[in-house]
Coordinates of C-alpha atoms in Angstrom, one line a residue:
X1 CA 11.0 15.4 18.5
X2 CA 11.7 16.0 15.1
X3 CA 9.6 14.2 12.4
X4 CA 12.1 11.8 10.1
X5 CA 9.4 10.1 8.1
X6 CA 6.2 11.9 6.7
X7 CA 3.8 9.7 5.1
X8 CA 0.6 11.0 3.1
X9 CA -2.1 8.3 2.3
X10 CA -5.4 9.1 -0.5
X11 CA -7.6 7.6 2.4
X12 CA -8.7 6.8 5.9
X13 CA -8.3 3.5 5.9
X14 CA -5.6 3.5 3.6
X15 CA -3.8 5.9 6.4
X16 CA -4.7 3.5 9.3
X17 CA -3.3 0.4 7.2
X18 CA 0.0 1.6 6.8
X19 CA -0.1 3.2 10.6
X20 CA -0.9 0.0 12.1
X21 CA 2.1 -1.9 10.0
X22 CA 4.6 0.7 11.4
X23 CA 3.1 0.2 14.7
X24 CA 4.1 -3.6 14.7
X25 CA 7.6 -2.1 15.2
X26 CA 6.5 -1.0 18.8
X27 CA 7.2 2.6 18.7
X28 CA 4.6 5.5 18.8
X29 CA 3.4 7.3 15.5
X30 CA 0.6 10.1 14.8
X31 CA -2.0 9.6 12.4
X32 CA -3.3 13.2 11.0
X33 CA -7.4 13.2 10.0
X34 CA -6.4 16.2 6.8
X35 CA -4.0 19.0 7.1
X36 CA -3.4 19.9 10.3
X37 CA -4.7 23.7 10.4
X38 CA -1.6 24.8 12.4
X39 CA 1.8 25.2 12.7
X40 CA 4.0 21.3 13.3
X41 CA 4.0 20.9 17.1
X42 CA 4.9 18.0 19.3
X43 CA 5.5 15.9 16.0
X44 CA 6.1 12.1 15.9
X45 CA 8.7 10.8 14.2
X46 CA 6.5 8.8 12.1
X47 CA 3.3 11.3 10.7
X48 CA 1.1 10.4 8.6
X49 CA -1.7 12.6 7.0
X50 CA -5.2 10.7 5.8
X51 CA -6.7 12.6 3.4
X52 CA -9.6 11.8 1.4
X53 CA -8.8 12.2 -2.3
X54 CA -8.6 8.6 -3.7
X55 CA -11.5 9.7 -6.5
X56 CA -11.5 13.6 -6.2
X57 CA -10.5 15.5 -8.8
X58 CA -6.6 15.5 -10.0
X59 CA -6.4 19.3 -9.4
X60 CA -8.1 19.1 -5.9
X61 CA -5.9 15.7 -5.2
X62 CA -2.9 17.4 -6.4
X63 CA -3.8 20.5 -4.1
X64 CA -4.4 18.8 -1.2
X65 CA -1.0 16.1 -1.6
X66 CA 1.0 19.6 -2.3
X67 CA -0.1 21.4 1.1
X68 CA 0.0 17.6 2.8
X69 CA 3.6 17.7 1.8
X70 CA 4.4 21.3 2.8
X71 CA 3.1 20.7 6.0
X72 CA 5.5 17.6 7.0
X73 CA 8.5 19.2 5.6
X74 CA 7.8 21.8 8.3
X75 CA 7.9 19.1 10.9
X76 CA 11.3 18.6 9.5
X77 CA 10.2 15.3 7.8
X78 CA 13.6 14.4 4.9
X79 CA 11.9 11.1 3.8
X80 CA 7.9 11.3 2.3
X81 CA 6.0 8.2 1.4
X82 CA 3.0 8.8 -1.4
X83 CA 0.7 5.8 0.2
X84 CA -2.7 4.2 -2.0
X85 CA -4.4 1.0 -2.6
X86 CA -2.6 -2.2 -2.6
X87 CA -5.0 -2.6 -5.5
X88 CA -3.7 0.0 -7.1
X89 CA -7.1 1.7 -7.2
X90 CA -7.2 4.6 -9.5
X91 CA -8.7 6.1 -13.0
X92 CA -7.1 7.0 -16.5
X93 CA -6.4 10.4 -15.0
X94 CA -5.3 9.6 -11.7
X95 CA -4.7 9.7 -8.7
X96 CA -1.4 8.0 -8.1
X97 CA 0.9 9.3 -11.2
X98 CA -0.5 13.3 -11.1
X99 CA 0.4 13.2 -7.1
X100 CA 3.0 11.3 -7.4
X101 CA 4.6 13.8 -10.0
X102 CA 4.0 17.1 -8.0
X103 CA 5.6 15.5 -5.0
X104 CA 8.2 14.8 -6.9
X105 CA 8.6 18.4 -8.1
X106 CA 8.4 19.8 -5.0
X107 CA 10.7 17.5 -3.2
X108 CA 13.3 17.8 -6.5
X109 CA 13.7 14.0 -7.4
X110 CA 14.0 12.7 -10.9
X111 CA 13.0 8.7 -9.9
X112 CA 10.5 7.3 -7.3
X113 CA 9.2 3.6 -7.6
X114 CA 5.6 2.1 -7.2
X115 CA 5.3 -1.1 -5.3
X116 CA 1.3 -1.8 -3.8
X117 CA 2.4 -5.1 -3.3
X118 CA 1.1 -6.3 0.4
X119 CA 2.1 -10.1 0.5
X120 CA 0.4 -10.9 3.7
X121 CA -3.2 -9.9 2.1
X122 CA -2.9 -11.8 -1.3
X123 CA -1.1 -8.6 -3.1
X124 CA 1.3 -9.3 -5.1
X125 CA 3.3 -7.7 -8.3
X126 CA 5.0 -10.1 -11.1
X127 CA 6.7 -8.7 -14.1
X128 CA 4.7 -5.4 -13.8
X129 CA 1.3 -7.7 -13.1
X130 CA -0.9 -7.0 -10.2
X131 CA -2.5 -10.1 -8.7
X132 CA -5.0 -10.4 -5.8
X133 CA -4.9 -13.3 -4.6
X134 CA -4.0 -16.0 -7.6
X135 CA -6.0 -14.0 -10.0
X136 CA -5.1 -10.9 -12.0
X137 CA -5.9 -7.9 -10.3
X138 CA -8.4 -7.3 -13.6
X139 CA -10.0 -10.8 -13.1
X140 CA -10.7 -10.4 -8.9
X141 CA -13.9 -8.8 -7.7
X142 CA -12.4 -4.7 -8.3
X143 CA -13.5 -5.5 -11.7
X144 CA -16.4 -4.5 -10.3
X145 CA -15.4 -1.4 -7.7
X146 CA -18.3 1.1 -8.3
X147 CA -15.7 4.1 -7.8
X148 CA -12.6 2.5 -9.5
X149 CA -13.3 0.0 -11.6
X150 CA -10.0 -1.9 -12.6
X151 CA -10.3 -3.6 -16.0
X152 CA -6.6 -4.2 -16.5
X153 CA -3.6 -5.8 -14.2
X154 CA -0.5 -4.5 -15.9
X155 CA 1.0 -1.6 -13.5
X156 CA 2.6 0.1 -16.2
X157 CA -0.4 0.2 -18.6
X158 CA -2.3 2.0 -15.6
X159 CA 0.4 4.4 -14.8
X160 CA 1.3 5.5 -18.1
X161 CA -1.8 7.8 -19.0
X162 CA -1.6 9.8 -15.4
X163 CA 2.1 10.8 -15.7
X164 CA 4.3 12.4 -18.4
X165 CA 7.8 10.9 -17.8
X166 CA 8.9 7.6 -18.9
X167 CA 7.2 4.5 -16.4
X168 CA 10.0 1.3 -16.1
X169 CA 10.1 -2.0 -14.6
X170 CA 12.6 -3.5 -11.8
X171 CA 11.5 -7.1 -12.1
X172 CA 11.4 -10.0 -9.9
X173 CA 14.6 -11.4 -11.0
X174 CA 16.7 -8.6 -10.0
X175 CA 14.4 -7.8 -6.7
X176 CA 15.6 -11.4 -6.5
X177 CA 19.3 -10.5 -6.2
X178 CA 19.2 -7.7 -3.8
X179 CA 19.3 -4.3 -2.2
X180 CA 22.5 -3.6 -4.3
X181 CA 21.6 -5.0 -7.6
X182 CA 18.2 -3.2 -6.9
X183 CA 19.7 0.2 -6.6
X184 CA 21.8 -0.4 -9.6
X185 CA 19.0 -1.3 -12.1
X186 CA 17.1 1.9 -10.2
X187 CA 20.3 4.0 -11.5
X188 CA 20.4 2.3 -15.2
X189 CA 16.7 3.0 -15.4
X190 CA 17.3 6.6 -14.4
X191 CA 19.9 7.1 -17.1
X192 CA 17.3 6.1 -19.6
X193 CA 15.1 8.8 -18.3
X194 CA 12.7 7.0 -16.4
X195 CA 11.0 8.1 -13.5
X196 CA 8.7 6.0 -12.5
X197 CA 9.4 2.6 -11.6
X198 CA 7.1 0.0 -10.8
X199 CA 9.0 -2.5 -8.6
X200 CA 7.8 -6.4 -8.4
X201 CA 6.9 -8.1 -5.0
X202 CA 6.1 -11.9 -4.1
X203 CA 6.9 -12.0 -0.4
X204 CA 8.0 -10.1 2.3
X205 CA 11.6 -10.8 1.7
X206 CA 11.3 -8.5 -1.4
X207 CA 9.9 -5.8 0.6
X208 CA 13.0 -6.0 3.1
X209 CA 15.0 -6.1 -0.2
X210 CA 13.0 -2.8 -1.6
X211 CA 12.9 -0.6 1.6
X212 CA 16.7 -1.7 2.5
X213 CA 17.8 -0.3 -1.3
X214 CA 15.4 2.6 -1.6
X215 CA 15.4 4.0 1.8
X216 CA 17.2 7.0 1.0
X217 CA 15.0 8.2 -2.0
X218 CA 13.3 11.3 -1.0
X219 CA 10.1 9.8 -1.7
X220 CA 8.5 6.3 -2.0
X221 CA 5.1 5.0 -3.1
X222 CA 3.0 2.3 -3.0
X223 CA 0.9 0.2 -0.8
X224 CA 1.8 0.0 2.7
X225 CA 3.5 -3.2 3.3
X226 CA 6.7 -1.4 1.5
X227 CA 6.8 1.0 4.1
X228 CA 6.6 -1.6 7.0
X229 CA 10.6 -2.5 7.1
X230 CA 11.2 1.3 7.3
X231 CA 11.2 1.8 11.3
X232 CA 13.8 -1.4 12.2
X233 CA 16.1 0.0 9.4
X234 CA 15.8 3.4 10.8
X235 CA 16.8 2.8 14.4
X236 CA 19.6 0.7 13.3
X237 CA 21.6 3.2 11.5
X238 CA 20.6 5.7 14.5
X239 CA 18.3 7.8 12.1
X240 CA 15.9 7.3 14.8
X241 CA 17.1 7.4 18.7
X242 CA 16.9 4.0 20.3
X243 CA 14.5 5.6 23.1
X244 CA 12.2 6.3 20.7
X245 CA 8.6 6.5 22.9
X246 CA 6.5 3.4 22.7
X247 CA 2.9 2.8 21.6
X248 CA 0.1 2.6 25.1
X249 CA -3.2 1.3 24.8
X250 CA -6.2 3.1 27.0
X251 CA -9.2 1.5 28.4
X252 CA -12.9 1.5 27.2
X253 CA -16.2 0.4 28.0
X254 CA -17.3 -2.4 25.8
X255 CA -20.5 -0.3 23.8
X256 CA -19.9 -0.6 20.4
X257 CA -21.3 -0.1 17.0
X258 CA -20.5 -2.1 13.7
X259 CA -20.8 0.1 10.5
X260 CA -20.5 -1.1 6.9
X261 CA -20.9 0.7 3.6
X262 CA -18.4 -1.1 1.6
X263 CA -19.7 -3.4 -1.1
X264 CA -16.3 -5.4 -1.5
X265 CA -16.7 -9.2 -2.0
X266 CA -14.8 -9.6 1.6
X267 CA -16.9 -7.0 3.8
X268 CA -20.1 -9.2 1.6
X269 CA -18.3 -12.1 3.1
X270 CA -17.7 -10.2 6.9
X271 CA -21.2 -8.8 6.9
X272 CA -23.0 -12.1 6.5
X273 CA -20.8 -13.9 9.1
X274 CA -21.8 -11.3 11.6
X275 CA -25.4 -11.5 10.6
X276 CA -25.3 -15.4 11.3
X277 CA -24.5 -14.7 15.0
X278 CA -27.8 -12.8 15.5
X279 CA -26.5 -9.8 16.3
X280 CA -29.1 -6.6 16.1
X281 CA -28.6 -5.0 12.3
X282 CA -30.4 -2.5 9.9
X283 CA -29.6 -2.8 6.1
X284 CA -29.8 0.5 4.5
X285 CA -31.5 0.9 0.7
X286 CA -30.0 4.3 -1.1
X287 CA -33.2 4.5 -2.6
X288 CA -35.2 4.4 0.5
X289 CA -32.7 6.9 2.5
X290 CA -32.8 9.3 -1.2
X291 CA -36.5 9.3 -0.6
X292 CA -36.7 9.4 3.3
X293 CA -33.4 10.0 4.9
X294 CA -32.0 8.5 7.9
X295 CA -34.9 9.2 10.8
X296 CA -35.9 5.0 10.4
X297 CA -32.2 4.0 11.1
X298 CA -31.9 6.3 14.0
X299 CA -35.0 5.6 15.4
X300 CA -34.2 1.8 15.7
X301 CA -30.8 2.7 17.1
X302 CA -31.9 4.4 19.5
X303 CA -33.9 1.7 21.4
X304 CA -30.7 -0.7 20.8
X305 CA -28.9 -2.4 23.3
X306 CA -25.3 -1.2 22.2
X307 CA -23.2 -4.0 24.8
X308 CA -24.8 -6.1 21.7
X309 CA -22.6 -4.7 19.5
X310 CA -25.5 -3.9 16.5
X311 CA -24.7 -3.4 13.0
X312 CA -26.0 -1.2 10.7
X313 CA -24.9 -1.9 6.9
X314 CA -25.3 -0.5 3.9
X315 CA -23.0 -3.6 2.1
X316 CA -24.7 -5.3 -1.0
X317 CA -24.2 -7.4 -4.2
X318 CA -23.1 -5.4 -7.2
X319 CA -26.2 -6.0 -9.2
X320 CA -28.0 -4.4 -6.0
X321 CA -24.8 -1.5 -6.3
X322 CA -25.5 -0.8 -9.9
X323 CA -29.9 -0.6 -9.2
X324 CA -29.0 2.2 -7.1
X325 CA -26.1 4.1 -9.0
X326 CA -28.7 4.2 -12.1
X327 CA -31.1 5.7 -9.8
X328 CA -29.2 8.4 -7.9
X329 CA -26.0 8.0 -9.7
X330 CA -22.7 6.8 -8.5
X331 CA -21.4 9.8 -6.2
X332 CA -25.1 10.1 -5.3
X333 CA -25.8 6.6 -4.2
X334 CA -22.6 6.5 -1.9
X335 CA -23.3 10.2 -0.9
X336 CA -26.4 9.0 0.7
X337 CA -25.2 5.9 2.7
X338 CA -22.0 7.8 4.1
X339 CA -24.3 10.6 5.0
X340 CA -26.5 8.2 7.1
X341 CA -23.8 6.0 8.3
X342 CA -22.0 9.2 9.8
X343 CA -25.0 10.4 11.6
X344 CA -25.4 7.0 13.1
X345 CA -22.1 6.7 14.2
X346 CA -22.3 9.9 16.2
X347 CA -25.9 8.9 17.9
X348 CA -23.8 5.9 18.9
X349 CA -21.3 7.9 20.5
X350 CA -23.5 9.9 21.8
X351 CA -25.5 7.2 23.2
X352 CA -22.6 5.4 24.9
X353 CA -20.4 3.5 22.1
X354 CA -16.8 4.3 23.2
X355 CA -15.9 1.6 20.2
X356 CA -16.6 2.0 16.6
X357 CA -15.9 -0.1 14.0
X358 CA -16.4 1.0 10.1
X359 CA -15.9 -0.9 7.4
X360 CA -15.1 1.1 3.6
X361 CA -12.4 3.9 3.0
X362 CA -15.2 6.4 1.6
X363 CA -17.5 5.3 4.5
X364 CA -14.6 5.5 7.0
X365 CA -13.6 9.0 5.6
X366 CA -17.0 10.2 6.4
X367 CA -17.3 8.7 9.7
X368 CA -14.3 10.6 10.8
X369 CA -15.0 13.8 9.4
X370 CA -18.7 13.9 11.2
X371 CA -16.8 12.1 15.0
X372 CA -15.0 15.5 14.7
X373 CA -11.7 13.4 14.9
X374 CA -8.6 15.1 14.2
X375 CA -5.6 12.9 15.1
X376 CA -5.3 9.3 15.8
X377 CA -3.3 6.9 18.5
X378 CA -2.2 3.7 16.8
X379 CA -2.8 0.5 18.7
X380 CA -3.3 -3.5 17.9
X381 CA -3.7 -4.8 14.5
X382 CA -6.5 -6.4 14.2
X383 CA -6.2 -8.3 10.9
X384 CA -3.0 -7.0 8.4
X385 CA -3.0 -4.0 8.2
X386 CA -5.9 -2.9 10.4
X387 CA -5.2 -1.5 13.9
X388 CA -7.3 0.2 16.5
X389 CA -6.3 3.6 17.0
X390 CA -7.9 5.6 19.5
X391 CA -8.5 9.2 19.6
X392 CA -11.0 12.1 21.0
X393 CA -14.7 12.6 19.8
X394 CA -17.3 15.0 21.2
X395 CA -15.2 15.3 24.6
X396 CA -14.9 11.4 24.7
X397 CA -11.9 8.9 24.6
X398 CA -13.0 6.1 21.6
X399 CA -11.3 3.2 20.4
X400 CA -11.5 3.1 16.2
X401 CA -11.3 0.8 13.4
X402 CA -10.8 1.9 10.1
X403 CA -10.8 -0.9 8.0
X404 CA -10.6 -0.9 3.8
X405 CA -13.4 -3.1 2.3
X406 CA -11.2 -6.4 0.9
X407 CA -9.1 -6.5 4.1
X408 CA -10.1 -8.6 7.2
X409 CA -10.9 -12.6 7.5
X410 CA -14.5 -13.4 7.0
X411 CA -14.4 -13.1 11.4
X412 CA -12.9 -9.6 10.9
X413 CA -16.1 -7.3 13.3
X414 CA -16.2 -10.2 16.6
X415 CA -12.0 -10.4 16.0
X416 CA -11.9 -6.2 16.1
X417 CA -13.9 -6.6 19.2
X418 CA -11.9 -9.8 21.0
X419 CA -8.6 -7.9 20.0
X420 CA -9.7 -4.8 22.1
X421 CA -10.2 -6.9 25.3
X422 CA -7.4 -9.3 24.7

């Protein structure tokens, strides 16, 4: 079947968020761990490509977006979707405008808009403003991301320093009015000579009003609650078949292991309800690992009961964060816990765990990369925007959960696991 949609996301759990709000449409889509190192066969009609180049350097995110690209179009994809952070998480130099620009060169489009808006998880965009929750995106807790730290809430201020071409605003009020009055203010701002357009959302209903008037642009970005109305608008003007196959959920025994190395405020929040229920856990220290590596944590894993579900974490307060990235730096620090984290999550495996669940996009990148996965099932959400998917590791079916650090209630690890047996 010919691919119709091809969909490239900066990270793992960025590319399992948007997988798992296509999936709510029923139909069966393939999740890509990197390039896929041959030639487009058996394609979906939804593929998506997780890469990991959220905080790599432009040239190398650029690179790696470019072939990304090349590689869909030859799986006969006519539609692309540029997906990051529904908190917009990004540098001065980048990523989002310097990828979103060579896409846009390659593909030959003049206008593409930017909407990270996710409603349903407290993201929303007002005159050009991000907002997390009720406060400005530079007032919530990725004021203090250790990778990305965002010290300003105005979309356009962020976006104009990573691209060259002119950044505009479709407001709420005209989002307001609808898919037609939406595509004509798109077509003014394009006269003007503006490419990128940052495009407000409050609700849901504006994202049904944004995908319904930009569904033909050869490429969209944002976050991935934009791309969510895309498969019901698709099979309705027959752009996709109506026997389109469906999405089939396997069977697995009930081992698990619980991994955390994100330091958001939420997983903070997700870690210590966990602990409460006296489950098994191991915190990780950076400095400890930096000095004697991972042999402690596998040692007490190994003697673990994994039908308990353990946890091993690495999740801290941000003074704790910042101890450790003056010590070993800031690449070094996380480095060192994805490192561990990875190596854990294969014992597990190897020890039994058919289900792993992995809280952080960096840590969730590295946890894939070491499981040896290479392309992902999409299955149950979970919370918004966090399905299991289930793939192949080490000659083993496993269910997995990639989820990004502020998604998730405060229940999200004993909800992963109830939704797997429900």
């Amino acid at each position: 079947m010919t691919t119709v949609f091809g969909c490239i996301a900066d990270d793992f759990t960025g590319a399992t968020d948007l997988a798992g709000l296509l999936a709510r449409s029923g139909l069966a889509l393939s999740l890509r761990i990197g390039i896929p190192d041959t030639a487009p066969k058996g394609s979906a009609p939804f593929e998506i490509i997780a890469l990991k180049c959220r905080t790599a350097p432009v040239e190398e995110a650029v690179a790696e977006a470019r072939a990304a690209l090349d590689w869909l179009r030859r799986a006969g994809a006519q539609r692309f979707f540029w997906k990051y952070c529904s908190t917009f998480d990004s540098t001065p130099q980048g990523n989002i405008g310097p990828v979103a620009e060579a896409l846009m060169a390659d593909l030959g489009t003049d206008q593409t808009i930017y909407c990270p808006a996710f409603p349903e998880n407290g993201r929303s965009i007002f005159m050009g403003n991000l907002f997390v929750g009720e406060q400005p995106l530079a007032e919530s807790s990725m004021k203090d991301h250790p990778l990305t730290p965002m010290r300003d809430s105005n979309l356009m201020r962020l976006l104009e320093p990573q691209v060259t071409k002119a950044v505009g605003l479709a407001n709420r009020l005209t989002v307001a009015k609808g898919p037609q009055a939406l595509r004509a203010e798109m077509d003014a701002l394009r006269t003007q000579g503006v490419a990128h357009v940052v495009v407000d959302a409050v609700a849901n209903e504006d994202l049904a009003v944004i995908a319904e008037a930009c569904r033909d642009m050869p490429l969209l970005t944002g976050g991935s609650a934009v791309a969510m109305p895309l498969p019901a608008l698709y099979l309705a003007d027959g752009t996709l078949a109506a026997d389109v196959p469906k999405t089939q959920r396997p069977q697995f025994d009930a081992k698990t292991i619980v991994l955390s190395g994100s330091c958001s405020a939420m997983t903070n929040r997700q870690v210590s309800n966990y602990l409460a229920r006296g489950v098994p856990s191991f915190q990780l220290d950076p400095l400890t690992l930096a000095e004697n590596g991972p042999r402690t944590v596998l040692e007490w894993l190994a003697v673990q009961d994994l039908g308990a579900a353990p946890l091993i974490y690495a999740t801290a307060n941000p003074e704790s964060v910042r101890t450790a990235q003056e010590r070993l730096g800031v690449a070094g620090a996380g480095e060192i816990v994805e490192a561990t984290l990875s190596a854990c999550a294969v014992a597990a495996r190897d020890a039994g765990a058919r289900r792993v669940i992995v809280a952080g996009g960096e840590t969730s990148g590295a946890v894939t990369k070491a499981l040896g996965v290479s392309q992902l099932d999409i299955g149950s959400e979970i919370a918004p925007g966090v399905p299991w998917t289930y793939c192949e590791s080490g000659g083993h079916q496993i269910a997995l959960t990639l989820k990004s650090g502020n998604f998730g209630t405060e229940t999200f690890f004993t909800d992963a696991q109830d939704r797997l047996m429900s």
